[in-house]
Amino acid sequence: EMTGEHKKHVAVFAFPFASHPPLLLSVVRRLASAAPTVVFSFFSTHRTNQTLFPDTSCCGNIVSYDIHDGLPEGYLLPGKLHEDVNLFLAVAEEEFKRGVEAAEKDIGMKISCLMVDAFLWFSADLADELNVPWVAFWTAGACSLSTHFYTDLIRQKYAQIKGSTGVEDEVTNLIPGLLTVRLGDIQSGIIFGDLKSPFATMAHKMAGVLPRATAIFINSFQELDPDLTKNLSSVFNNFLSIGPFNLVSKQKSQSKADEFSCISWLENKKPGSVAYISFGTVCIPPPHELVAIAEALEETKTSFLWSLKKDSQKHLPSGFLERTAINGLGKVVPWAPQVQVLEHCAIGVFVTHGGWNSVLESIASGVPMICRPFYGDQPINAWMVERVWGIAARVEGGSFTKLGTCRALDSVLSIDGSSKGVKERTKALKDLAHKAVEPNGSSYRNFKTLVDVVVGGASS
Ligand code: UDP
């Protein structure tokens, strides 16, 4: 039981999959330290809470509550993401509701605000019932939020284009605030793919409900997407970019300690010479692409640090690991402290799947990219990186071949000046990212607004 002088009680609902809970918790931590007299109840599944709160269910004015994950008794195959998500969503509304009632009794105070992962669109009704503000967190970029929000509009406009040849490669202006987008890069479930899948349905319902939010916040900075920000600010209440998170949270988000000594390995490398390679926590490129990358690295003699799960390392060409370790060309590790790695001056390019966190961490560190997107919002993120922000080399044909990878690496890492434009634009965005989080920068001010919305007058 919480004792003491708590003046307000905020309930937080996590979407208990992938990197969603730790990202949301990092914002709750910032809010909790800005408003020490407010208690935050953090609702997630036992499995995720266990890793987020390893020692105790309570840290300062944040208390964690477990809700049921919806998995049937004896269900032995968690890890099939879509199945797990569907089972969870089937019980989520009731579970969260019951959880709030229990937490209100436990803390001895009604909640005054409901803060949720935007995927939990149905919780807007609970906020109405309880007569409290509903605040939503979109864990990715303004670009993918826009495509979801404008799904109906995009489907209408697209119906007119449909049928023309090579329609996936068509570049149009379908999204308000975004002059160009390649149709094939819009998330599956909006115009291509299964429009009726549970995930597509969830995203579509979310789009319909988001205008009811008192505030919507994202991990970005508004100078990155001025036109999208302007447009989303006109359709949402308090649309707030409060990132990049990796520049504001002292906490090293997903990055665990440097157990494989990546940073000391980088110390001996020339500035801007090393390729850092990682495809995030979920994506696994097919074996032949891993081989193509490895061959290109050896062919171009590019120094590299590669975060690659143990399971995938067996697909590398024979002798590759040993050769490159002995001659010092590269280092393959199952996990790297990515934020610190990207901040290291030795890194000259980030070969990435275009996950939103990776993209933003790269921008905040001023590292140009080579994107190889797989699914979800990765293709549209990569579109932004390459074609809107112009801070990447493109992989010819959209997947890794030896030749295409050699060319992409050469084009970013060359010292002959051919990558000058990319490097200048990358540096300019890095500066804007850093300015945004400084006192009175846009993200700083937007965070203050978020504090006001979430805790009212109770901030310190
Ligand atoms: N990450 C890391 N070390 C690794 C691989 C990934 O720290 O070796 C972190 C990375 O910094 C980022 C997150 O994991 O914060 C991956 O998030 P992203 O949105 O890029 O991709 P996802 O895993 O969601 O596909």
PDB file of C-alpha atoms and ligand atoms in Angstrom, residues 18-19 253-256 276 278-283 307 334-339 353-359 361 378, ligand 1:
ATOM      1  CA  ALA A  18       7.941  -6.055 -28.028  1.00  0.00           C
ATOM      2  CA  SER A  19       9.444  -2.727 -26.982  1.00  0.00           C
ATOM      3  CA  SER A 253      16.180   2.099 -22.568  1.00  0.00           C
ATOM      4  CA  GLN A 254      16.753  -1.305 -24.182  1.00  0.00           C
ATOM      5  CA  SER A 255      20.519  -1.087 -24.194  1.00  0.00           C
ATOM      6  CA  LYS A 256      21.858  -3.441 -21.597  1.00  0.00           C
ATOM      7  CA  TYR A 276      27.169  -0.759 -37.303  1.00  0.00           C
ATOM      8  CA  SER A 278      21.516  -4.393 -36.528  1.00  0.00           C
ATOM      9  CA  PHE A 279      17.982  -5.343 -37.498  1.00  0.00           C
ATOM     10  CA  GLY A 280      16.323  -4.702 -34.146  1.00  0.00           C
ATOM     11  CA  THR A 281      14.830  -7.144 -31.706  1.00  0.00           C
ATOM     12  CA  VAL A 282      12.430  -9.036 -33.987  1.00  0.00           C
ATOM     13  CA  CYS A 283      13.577  -9.104 -37.647  1.00  0.00           C
ATOM     14  CA  SER A 307      24.606  -7.216 -33.607  1.00  0.00           C
ATOM     15  CA  PRO A 334      24.517 -11.114 -30.006  1.00  0.00           C
ATOM     16  CA  TRP A 335      23.600  -7.746 -28.471  1.00  0.00           C
ATOM     17  CA  ALA A 336      25.140  -4.265 -28.578  1.00  0.00           C
ATOM     18  CA  PRO A 337      24.482  -1.191 -26.439  1.00  0.00           C
ATOM     19  CA  GLN A 338      23.119   0.485 -29.545  1.00  0.00           C
ATOM     20  CA  VAL A 339      22.614   4.010 -28.275  1.00  0.00           C
ATOM     21  CA  HIS A 353      15.794  -2.481 -40.726  1.00  0.00           C
ATOM     22  CA  GLY A 354      14.308   0.973 -40.180  1.00  0.00           C
ATOM     23  CA  GLY A 355      12.563   0.311 -36.862  1.00  0.00           C
ATOM     24  CA  TRP A 356      11.437   3.644 -35.488  1.00  0.00           C
ATOM     25  CA  ASN A 357      13.689   3.585 -32.429  1.00  0.00           C
ATOM     26  CA  SER A 358      16.726   2.714 -34.505  1.00  0.00           C
ATOM     27  CA  VAL A 359      15.985   5.467 -37.005  1.00  0.00           C
ATOM     28  CA  GLU A 361      18.673   6.912 -32.392  1.00  0.00           C
ATOM     29  CA  GLN A 378       9.734  -0.066 -41.471  1.00  0.00           C
TER      30      GLN A 378
HETATM   31  N1  UDP B   1      18.846  -2.583 -29.604  1.00  0.00           N
HETATM   32  C1  UDP B   1      20.005  -2.577 -28.854  1.00  0.00           C
HETATM   33  N2  UDP B   1      20.989  -3.479 -29.137  1.00  0.00           N
HETATM   34  C2  UDP B   1      20.902  -4.390 -30.132  1.00  0.00           C
HETATM   35  C3  UDP B   1      19.717  -4.389 -30.928  1.00  0.00           C
HETATM   36  C4  UDP B   1      18.711  -3.466 -30.634  1.00  0.00           C
HETATM   37  O1  UDP B   1      20.157  -1.776 -27.927  1.00  0.00           O
HETATM   38  O2  UDP B   1      21.838  -5.162 -30.320  1.00  0.00           O
HETATM   39  C5  UDP B   1      17.777  -1.610 -29.276  1.00  0.00           C
HETATM   40  C6  UDP B   1      17.853  -0.373 -30.142  1.00  0.00           C
HETATM   41  O3  UDP B   1      18.694   0.605 -29.558  1.00  0.00           O
HETATM   42  C7  UDP B   1      16.396   0.083 -30.206  1.00  0.00           C
HETATM   43  C8  UDP B   1      15.611  -1.203 -30.043  1.00  0.00           C
HETATM   44  O4  UDP B   1      16.515  -2.178 -29.535  1.00  0.00           O
HETATM   45  O5  UDP B   1      16.097   0.969 -29.145  1.00  0.00           O
HETATM   46  C9  UDP B   1      15.022  -1.695 -31.355  1.00  0.00           C
HETATM   47  O6  UDP B   1      13.904  -0.924 -31.642  1.00  0.00           O
HETATM   48  P1  UDP B   1      13.423  -0.636 -33.117  1.00  0.00           P
HETATM   49  O7  UDP B   1      12.193   0.188 -33.038  1.00  0.00           O
HETATM   50  O8  UDP B   1      14.521  -0.084 -33.932  1.00  0.00           O
HETATM   51  O9  UDP B   1      13.144  -2.074 -33.720  1.00  0.00           O
HETATM   52  P2  UDP B   1      12.244  -3.321 -33.257  1.00  0.00           P
HETATM   53  O10 UDP B   1      13.078  -4.148 -32.371  1.00  0.00           O
HETATM   54  O11 UDP B   1      11.019  -2.755 -32.575  1.00  0.00           O
HETATM   55  O12 UDP B   1      11.947  -3.985 -34.568  1.00  0.00           O
END
